C-alpha cells in the first residue's frame, strides 16, 4: 500500500542529497506559510496571520536544525546542487487554493492543513528510509521521519486547542472507547471498501487491535464512522498515549503504534474515496 499519492522519482544515494532535499522541503514550507501569513495580515485577518506566522517560525526552526545537522555530519551546510529531483509540494493543490484566499478559513482549519502536511512529510521520509540502499541514508531518513512525527504531534495538540476555542465550553466531549475496538471497526470498514485496495491495511488494523488492547488505551470515537475518520482518531489516541505514558516499554509501544497509524492515514488519503 503506497504512503504517497506520487512516489519520488528516484532513491537518495548520499547524505549530501538527503540534507539538500530536507533543506529544500523545510525552506519551502517556511516560505509558503510566511507568504500566507502576509496575505492574511494584508486582508485584516490578524488572528489567521498569527497562526500562519507561528507555523512559519516553526518551519524556520526546522531549516536551522537540518542545516546544523548537515554541518555536524558532513562539515558543511546543505548544498542545493546536490538535489537530484524536485522536493514534493508543500501543499496539496486544493489546500493551497484554500489557504490563499478562502473567506471560510479558521485557525482550526489552518492547523488541520499544517498537520496533514507534516503527516505527508513523515510518510515521505518513511518511504525514503524504506528504499535507501545505504545504511547512513536510511538512518538519517528514519531520524527525519521521527522528527516529522514529533511535528505531527505538536500540530495536533495545537489543533485540539483551536477546536475547543472555536466550540467554546459548551462543546460535547467525545465518547471514549477502547482503541482496540476502534481498530476492529476500522478493519471492518477497510474490508468493506470497494475494489479490495485495503486488504493489507485491514489485516494490520486487526494486528494493532491486539497490540493496543494490552495497554487498555482509550480513544475518542468519531461521529463519522468512515475509515478515514477512524484512522484519524486512532492517530490522536496513540499520540496521546505517547504524551501521557510514564512506562518506558509502554512509551515505545505507543510510539511504534503512532508511526504505523500515521503511515496508514497517509495511505488512506492517497485514495480519498475512503
PDB file of N, CA and C in Angstrom, residues 103-180:
ATOM      1  N   UNK A 103     -12.602  32.736   2.396  1.00  0.00           N
ATOM      2  CA  UNK A 103     -13.190  33.525   3.473  1.00  0.00           C
ATOM      3  C   UNK A 103     -13.662  32.648   4.628  1.00  0.00           C
ATOM      4  N   UNK A 104     -13.586  31.326   4.460  1.00  0.00           N
ATOM      5  CA  UNK A 104     -14.070  30.401   5.481  1.00  0.00           C
ATOM      6  C   UNK A 104     -12.943  29.856   6.355  1.00  0.00           C
ATOM      7  N   UNK A 105     -11.730  30.349   6.153  1.00  0.00           N
ATOM      8  CA  UNK A 105     -10.600  29.854   6.941  1.00  0.00           C
ATOM      9  C   UNK A 105     -10.776  30.167   8.419  1.00  0.00           C
ATOM     10  N   UNK A 106     -10.350  29.239   9.251  1.00  0.00           N
ATOM     11  CA  UNK A 106     -10.305  29.425  10.699  1.00  0.00           C
ATOM     12  C   UNK A 106      -8.943  28.933  11.184  1.00  0.00           C
ATOM     13  N   UNK A 107      -8.510  29.341  12.392  1.00  0.00           N
ATOM     14  CA  UNK A 107      -7.262  28.781  12.925  1.00  0.00           C
ATOM     15  C   UNK A 107      -7.284  27.256  12.957  1.00  0.00           C
ATOM     16  N   UNK A 108      -8.435  26.675  13.285  1.00  0.00           N
ATOM     17  CA  UNK A 108      -8.537  25.215  13.316  1.00  0.00           C
ATOM     18  C   UNK A 108      -8.258  24.627  11.936  1.00  0.00           C
ATOM     19  N   UNK A 109      -8.832  25.230  10.897  1.00  0.00           N
ATOM     20  CA  UNK A 109      -8.633  24.709   9.541  1.00  0.00           C
ATOM     21  C   UNK A 109      -7.173  24.866   9.107  1.00  0.00           C
ATOM     22  N   UNK A 110      -6.561  25.997   9.426  1.00  0.00           N
ATOM     23  CA  UNK A 110      -5.157  26.203   9.077  1.00  0.00           C
ATOM     24  C   UNK A 110      -4.285  25.133   9.727  1.00  0.00           C
ATOM     25  N   UNK A 111      -4.556  24.854  11.006  1.00  0.00           N
ATOM     26  CA  UNK A 111      -3.768  23.848  11.719  1.00  0.00           C
ATOM     27  C   UNK A 111      -4.050  22.442  11.208  1.00  0.00           C
ATOM     28  N   UNK A 112      -5.260  22.208  10.702  1.00  0.00           N
ATOM     29  CA  UNK A 112      -5.566  20.915  10.088  1.00  0.00           C
ATOM     30  C   UNK A 112      -4.697  20.696   8.851  1.00  0.00           C
ATOM     31  N   UNK A 113      -4.598  21.726   8.015  1.00  0.00           N
ATOM     32  CA  UNK A 113      -3.762  21.618   6.816  1.00  0.00           C
ATOM     33  C   UNK A 113      -2.297  21.437   7.201  1.00  0.00           C
ATOM     34  N   UNK A 114      -1.837  22.201   8.195  1.00  0.00           N
ATOM     35  CA  UNK A 114      -0.449  22.076   8.638  1.00  0.00           C
ATOM     36  C   UNK A 114      -0.164  20.670   9.159  1.00  0.00           C
ATOM     37  N   UNK A 115      -1.120  20.117   9.897  1.00  0.00           N
ATOM     38  CA  UNK A 115      -0.956  18.761  10.430  1.00  0.00           C
ATOM     39  C   UNK A 115      -0.840  17.753   9.299  1.00  0.00           C
ATOM     40  N   UNK A 116      -1.695  17.884   8.296  1.00  0.00           N
ATOM     41  CA  UNK A 116      -1.650  16.950   7.163  1.00  0.00           C
ATOM     42  C   UNK A 116      -0.336  17.074   6.400  1.00  0.00           C
ATOM     43  N   UNK A 117       0.178  18.288   6.299  1.00  0.00           N
ATOM     44  CA  UNK A 117       1.463  18.467   5.623  1.00  0.00           C
ATOM     45  C   UNK A 117       2.572  17.723   6.363  1.00  0.00           C
ATOM     46  N   UNK A 118       2.554  17.804   7.694  1.00  0.00           N
ATOM     47  CA  UNK A 118       3.564  17.096   8.480  1.00  0.00           C
ATOM     48  C   UNK A 118       3.381  15.584   8.362  1.00  0.00           C
ATOM     49  N   UNK A 119       2.138  15.134   8.290  1.00  0.00           N
ATOM     50  CA  UNK A 119       1.884  13.700   8.102  1.00  0.00           C
ATOM     51  C   UNK A 119       2.430  13.221   6.760  1.00  0.00           C
ATOM     52  N   UNK A 120       2.247  14.034   5.718  1.00  0.00           N
ATOM     53  CA  UNK A 120       2.797  13.662   4.409  1.00  0.00           C
ATOM     54  C   UNK A 120       4.328  13.639   4.451  1.00  0.00           C
ATOM     55  N   UNK A 121       4.908  14.612   5.179  1.00  0.00           N
ATOM     56  CA  UNK A 121       6.368  14.640   5.297  1.00  0.00           C
ATOM     57  C   UNK A 121       6.868  13.397   6.027  1.00  0.00           C
ATOM     58  N   UNK A 122       6.145  12.981   7.070  1.00  0.00           N
ATOM     59  CA  UNK A 122       6.509  11.749   7.780  1.00  0.00           C
ATOM     60  C   UNK A 122       6.440  10.559   6.828  1.00  0.00           C
ATOM     61  N   UNK A 123       5.359  10.471   6.053  1.00  0.00           N
ATOM     62  CA  UNK A 123       5.216   9.365   5.105  1.00  0.00           C
ATOM     63  C   UNK A 123       6.328   9.403   4.056  1.00  0.00           C
ATOM     64  N   UNK A 124       6.681  10.608   3.613  1.00  0.00           N
ATOM     65  CA  UNK A 124       7.742  10.747   2.611  1.00  0.00           C
ATOM     66  C   UNK A 124       9.067  10.204   3.143  1.00  0.00           C
ATOM     67  N   UNK A 125       9.454  10.634   4.348  1.00  0.00           N
ATOM     68  CA  UNK A 125      10.744  10.192   4.879  1.00  0.00           C
ATOM     69  C   UNK A 125      10.716   8.712   5.252  1.00  0.00           C
ATOM     70  N   UNK A 126       9.553   8.202   5.627  1.00  0.00           N
ATOM     71  CA  UNK A 126       9.426   6.759   5.858  1.00  0.00           C
ATOM     72  C   UNK A 126       9.683   6.000   4.562  1.00  0.00           C
ATOM     73  N   UNK A 127       9.151   6.532   3.456  1.00  0.00           N
ATOM     74  CA  UNK A 127       9.369   5.913   2.140  1.00  0.00           C
ATOM     75  C   UNK A 127      10.854   5.954   1.783  1.00  0.00           C
ATOM     76  N   UNK A 128      11.479   7.116   1.986  1.00  0.00           N
ATOM     77  CA  UNK A 128      12.905   7.248   1.670  1.00  0.00           C
ATOM     78  C   UNK A 128      13.722   6.240   2.473  1.00  0.00           C
ATOM     79  N   UNK A 129      13.407   6.117   3.762  1.00  0.00           N
ATOM     80  CA  UNK A 129      14.139   5.175   4.616  1.00  0.00           C
ATOM     81  C   UNK A 129      13.957   3.739   4.140  1.00  0.00           C
ATOM     82  N   UNK A 130      12.724   3.396   3.775  1.00  0.00           N
ATOM     83  CA  UNK A 130      12.432   2.021   3.359  1.00  0.00           C
ATOM     84  C   UNK A 130      13.137   1.657   2.061  1.00  0.00           C
ATOM     85  N   UNK A 131      13.440   2.658   1.230  1.00  0.00           N
ATOM     86  CA  UNK A 131      14.032   2.387  -0.080  1.00  0.00           C
ATOM     87  C   UNK A 131      15.509   2.763  -0.173  1.00  0.00           C
ATOM     88  N   UNK A 132      16.091   3.201   0.933  1.00  0.00           N
ATOM     89  CA  UNK A 132      17.501   3.606   0.911  1.00  0.00           C
ATOM     90  C   UNK A 132      18.414   2.388   0.787  1.00  0.00           C
ATOM     91  N   UNK A 133      19.439   2.529  -0.031  1.00  0.00           N
ATOM     92  CA  UNK A 133      20.384   1.426  -0.224  1.00  0.00           C
ATOM     93  C   UNK A 133      21.519   1.472   0.791  1.00  0.00           C
ATOM     94  N   UNK A 134      21.848   2.673   1.279  1.00  0.00           N
ATOM     95  CA  UNK A 134      22.984   2.816   2.184  1.00  0.00           C
ATOM     96  C   UNK A 134      22.506   3.010   3.622  1.00  0.00           C
ATOM     97  N   UNK A 135      23.153   2.355   4.570  1.00  0.00           N
ATOM     98  CA  UNK A 135      22.711   2.429   5.967  1.00  0.00           C
ATOM     99  C   UNK A 135      22.666   3.849   6.515  1.00  0.00           C
ATOM    100  N   UNK A 136      23.667   4.680   6.176  1.00  0.00           N
ATOM    101  CA  UNK A 136      23.696   6.029   6.733  1.00  0.00           C
ATOM    102  C   UNK A 136      22.541   6.881   6.208  1.00  0.00           C
ATOM    103  N   UNK A 137      22.144   6.648   4.954  1.00  0.00           N
ATOM    104  CA  UNK A 137      21.000   7.371   4.386  1.00  0.00           C
ATOM    105  C   UNK A 137      19.707   6.879   5.027  1.00  0.00           C
ATOM    106  N   UNK A 138      19.595   5.570   5.195  1.00  0.00           N
ATOM    107  CA  UNK A 138      18.397   5.016   5.833  1.00  0.00           C
ATOM    108  C   UNK A 138      18.237   5.548   7.256  1.00  0.00           C
ATOM    109  N   UNK A 139      19.328   5.553   8.010  1.00  0.00           N
ATOM    110  CA  UNK A 139      19.257   6.014   9.397  1.00  0.00           C
ATOM    111  C   UNK A 139      18.897   7.494   9.473  1.00  0.00           C
ATOM    112  N   UNK A 140      19.474   8.308   8.578  1.00  0.00           N
ATOM    113  CA  UNK A 140      19.154   9.737   8.575  1.00  0.00           C
ATOM    114  C   UNK A 140      17.700   9.965   8.186  1.00  0.00           C
ATOM    115  N   UNK A 141      17.199   9.208   7.211  1.00  0.00           N
ATOM    116  CA  UNK A 141      15.795   9.337   6.801  1.00  0.00           C
ATOM    117  C   UNK A 141      14.867   8.900   7.928  1.00  0.00           C
ATOM    118  N   UNK A 142      15.245   7.853   8.655  1.00  0.00           N
ATOM    119  CA  UNK A 142      14.437   7.421   9.802  1.00  0.00           C
ATOM    120  C   UNK A 142      14.395   8.507  10.870  1.00  0.00           C
ATOM    121  N   UNK A 143      15.525   9.178  11.077  1.00  0.00           N
ATOM    122  CA  UNK A 143      15.566  10.284  12.035  1.00  0.00           C
ATOM    123  C   UNK A 143      14.660  11.419  11.579  1.00  0.00           C
ATOM    124  N   UNK A 144      14.703  11.753  10.286  1.00  0.00           N
ATOM    125  CA  UNK A 144      13.813  12.783   9.751  1.00  0.00           C
ATOM    126  C   UNK A 144      12.356  12.394   9.960  1.00  0.00           C
ATOM    127  N   UNK A 145      12.034  11.125   9.709  1.00  0.00           N
ATOM    128  CA  UNK A 145      10.654  10.666   9.881  1.00  0.00           C
ATOM    129  C   UNK A 145      10.210  10.816  11.330  1.00  0.00           C
ATOM    130  N   UNK A 146      11.069  10.448  12.278  1.00  0.00           N
ATOM    131  CA  UNK A 146      10.711  10.568  13.693  1.00  0.00           C
ATOM    132  C   UNK A 146      10.513  12.026  14.084  1.00  0.00           C
ATOM    133  N   UNK A 147      11.332  12.916  13.529  1.00  0.00           N
ATOM    134  CA  UNK A 147      11.164  14.334  13.832  1.00  0.00           C
ATOM    135  C   UNK A 147       9.857  14.862  13.251  1.00  0.00           C
ATOM    136  N   UNK A 148       9.517  14.423  12.044  1.00  0.00           N
ATOM    137  CA  UNK A 148       8.241  14.840  11.465  1.00  0.00           C
ATOM    138  C   UNK A 148       7.077  14.313  12.296  1.00  0.00           C
ATOM    139  N   UNK A 149       7.214  13.108  12.861  1.00  0.00           N
ATOM    140  CA  UNK A 149       6.169  12.581  13.729  1.00  0.00           C
ATOM    141  C   UNK A 149       6.007  13.468  14.960  1.00  0.00           C
ATOM    142  N   UNK A 150       7.110  13.983  15.478  1.00  0.00           N
ATOM    143  CA  UNK A 150       7.026  14.929  16.587  1.00  0.00           C
ATOM    144  C   UNK A 150       6.298  16.197  16.189  1.00  0.00           C
ATOM    145  N   UNK A 151       6.528  16.661  14.957  1.00  0.00           N
ATOM    146  CA  UNK A 151       5.819  17.846  14.469  1.00  0.00           C
ATOM    147  C   UNK A 151       4.323  17.552  14.327  1.00  0.00           C
ATOM    148  N   UNK A 152       3.993  16.345  13.857  1.00  0.00           N
ATOM    149  CA  UNK A 152       2.582  15.941  13.756  1.00  0.00           C
ATOM    150  C   UNK A 152       1.920  16.045  15.123  1.00  0.00           C
ATOM    151  N   UNK A 153       2.575  15.498  16.139  1.00  0.00           N
ATOM    152  CA  UNK A 153       2.007  15.514  17.489  1.00  0.00           C
ATOM    153  C   UNK A 153       1.818  16.945  17.982  1.00  0.00           C
ATOM    154  N   UNK A 154       2.809  17.811  17.736  1.00  0.00           N
ATOM    155  CA  UNK A 154       2.724  19.195  18.199  1.00  0.00           C
ATOM    156  C   UNK A 154       1.581  19.937  17.521  1.00  0.00           C
ATOM    157  N   UNK A 155       1.444  19.779  16.210  1.00  0.00           N
ATOM    158  CA  UNK A 155       0.369  20.466  15.497  1.00  0.00           C
ATOM    159  C   UNK A 155      -0.997  19.913  15.884  1.00  0.00           C
ATOM    160  N   UNK A 156      -1.086  18.624  16.154  1.00  0.00           N
ATOM    161  CA  UNK A 156      -2.364  18.064  16.587  1.00  0.00           C
ATOM    162  C   UNK A 156      -2.775  18.625  17.952  1.00  0.00           C
ATOM    163  N   UNK A 157      -1.818  18.823  18.839  1.00  0.00           N
ATOM    164  CA  UNK A 157      -2.143  19.440  20.126  1.00  0.00           C
ATOM    165  C   UNK A 157      -2.677  20.848  19.926  1.00  0.00           C
ATOM    166  N   UNK A 158      -2.002  21.626  19.061  1.00  0.00           N
ATOM    167  CA  UNK A 158      -2.459  22.992  18.797  1.00  0.00           C
ATOM    168  C   UNK A 158      -3.827  22.987  18.121  1.00  0.00           C
ATOM    169  N   UNK A 159      -4.053  22.008  17.256  1.00  0.00           N
ATOM    170  CA  UNK A 159      -5.347  21.926  16.582  1.00  0.00           C
ATOM    171  C   UNK A 159      -6.458  21.636  17.580  1.00  0.00           C
ATOM    172  N   UNK A 160      -6.203  20.759  18.554  1.00  0.00           N
ATOM    173  CA  UNK A 160      -7.214  20.474  19.574  1.00  0.00           C
ATOM    174  C   UNK A 160      -7.558  21.733  20.364  1.00  0.00           C
ATOM    175  N   UNK A 161      -6.528  22.525  20.705  1.00  0.00           N
ATOM    176  CA  UNK A 161      -6.769  23.782  21.416  1.00  0.00           C
ATOM    177  C   UNK A 161      -7.637  24.714  20.576  1.00  0.00           C
ATOM    178  N   UNK A 162      -7.324  24.801  19.278  1.00  0.00           N
ATOM    179  CA  UNK A 162      -8.100  25.670  18.387  1.00  0.00           C
ATOM    180  C   UNK A 162      -9.536  25.185  18.273  1.00  0.00           C
ATOM    181  N   UNK A 163      -9.721  23.869  18.244  1.00  0.00           N
ATOM    182  CA  UNK A 163     -11.071  23.301  18.157  1.00  0.00           C
ATOM    183  C   UNK A 163     -11.885  23.678  19.382  1.00  0.00           C
ATOM    184  N   UNK A 164     -11.295  23.505  20.562  1.00  0.00           N
ATOM    185  CA  UNK A 164     -12.034  23.819  21.786  1.00  0.00           C
ATOM    186  C   UNK A 164     -12.290  25.319  21.902  1.00  0.00           C
ATOM    187  N   UNK A 165     -11.341  26.137  21.441  1.00  0.00           N
ATOM    188  CA  UNK A 165     -11.555  27.584  21.452  1.00  0.00           C
ATOM    189  C   UNK A 165     -12.691  27.974  20.519  1.00  0.00           C
ATOM    190  N   UNK A 166     -12.780  27.291  19.384  1.00  0.00           N
ATOM    191  CA  UNK A 166     -13.822  27.581  18.401  1.00  0.00           C
ATOM    192  C   UNK A 166     -15.192  27.142  18.897  1.00  0.00           C
ATOM    193  N   UNK A 167     -15.253  25.969  19.541  1.00  0.00           N
ATOM    194  CA  UNK A 167     -16.522  25.423  20.002  1.00  0.00           C
ATOM    195  C   UNK A 167     -16.969  26.003  21.335  1.00  0.00           C
ATOM    196  N   UNK A 168     -16.012  26.465  22.141  1.00  0.00           N
ATOM    197  CA  UNK A 168     -16.350  27.018  23.441  1.00  0.00           C
ATOM    198  C   UNK A 168     -16.578  25.935  24.474  1.00  0.00           C
ATOM    199  N   UNK A 169     -16.928  26.346  25.661  1.00  0.00           N
ATOM    200  CA  UNK A 169     -17.107  25.415  26.777  1.00  0.00           C
ATOM    201  C   UNK A 169     -18.334  24.537  26.614  1.00  0.00           C
ATOM    202  N   UNK A 170     -19.226  24.881  25.675  1.00  0.00           N
ATOM    203  CA  UNK A 170     -20.461  24.104  25.513  1.00  0.00           C
ATOM    204  C   UNK A 170     -20.261  22.870  24.645  1.00  0.00           C
ATOM    205  N   UNK A 171     -19.063  22.681  24.100  1.00  0.00           N
ATOM    206  CA  UNK A 171     -18.821  21.538  23.220  1.00  0.00           C
ATOM    207  C   UNK A 171     -19.031  20.229  23.978  1.00  0.00           C
ATOM    208  N   UNK A 172     -19.700  19.280  23.350  1.00  0.00           N
ATOM    209  CA  UNK A 172     -19.944  17.976  23.960  1.00  0.00           C
ATOM    210  C   UNK A 172     -18.687  17.119  23.859  1.00  0.00           C
ATOM    211  N   UNK A 173     -18.182  16.600  24.990  1.00  0.00           N
ATOM    212  CA  UNK A 173     -16.974  15.760  24.924  1.00  0.00           C
ATOM    213  C   UNK A 173     -17.218  14.513  24.083  1.00  0.00           C
ATOM    214  N   UNK A 174     -16.180  14.083  23.371  1.00  0.00           N
ATOM    215  CA  UNK A 174     -16.286  12.848  22.596  1.00  0.00           C
ATOM    216  C   UNK A 174     -16.390  11.652  23.533  1.00  0.00           C
ATOM    217  N   UNK A 175     -17.275  10.722  23.196  1.00  0.00           N
ATOM    218  CA  UNK A 175     -17.350   9.479  23.962  1.00  0.00           C
ATOM    219  C   UNK A 175     -16.051   8.704  23.775  1.00  0.00           C
ATOM    220  N   UNK A 176     -15.548   8.126  24.857  1.00  0.00           N
ATOM    221  CA  UNK A 176     -14.302   7.372  24.797  1.00  0.00           C
ATOM    222  C   UNK A 176     -14.595   5.885  24.675  1.00  0.00           C
ATOM    223  N   UNK A 177     -13.756   5.192  23.952  1.00  0.00           N
ATOM    224  CA  UNK A 177     -13.860   3.745  23.841  1.00  0.00           C
ATOM    225  C   UNK A 177     -12.471   3.167  23.619  1.00  0.00           C
ATOM    226  N   UNK A 178     -12.367   1.867  23.746  1.00  0.00           N
ATOM    227  CA  UNK A 178     -11.061   1.228  23.612  1.00  0.00           C
ATOM    228  C   UNK A 178     -10.500   1.442  22.212  1.00  0.00           C
ATOM    229  N   UNK A 179      -9.223   1.827  22.148  1.00  0.00           N
ATOM    230  CA  UNK A 179      -8.569   1.976  20.845  1.00  0.00           C
ATOM    231  C   UNK A 179      -8.614   0.663  20.078  1.00  0.00           C
ATOM    232  N   UNK A 180      -8.519  -0.448  20.791  1.00  0.00           N
ATOM    233  CA  UNK A 180      -8.571  -1.759  20.132  1.00  0.00           C
ATOM    234  C   UNK A 180      -9.894  -1.958  19.407  1.00  0.00           C
TER     235      UNK A 180
END
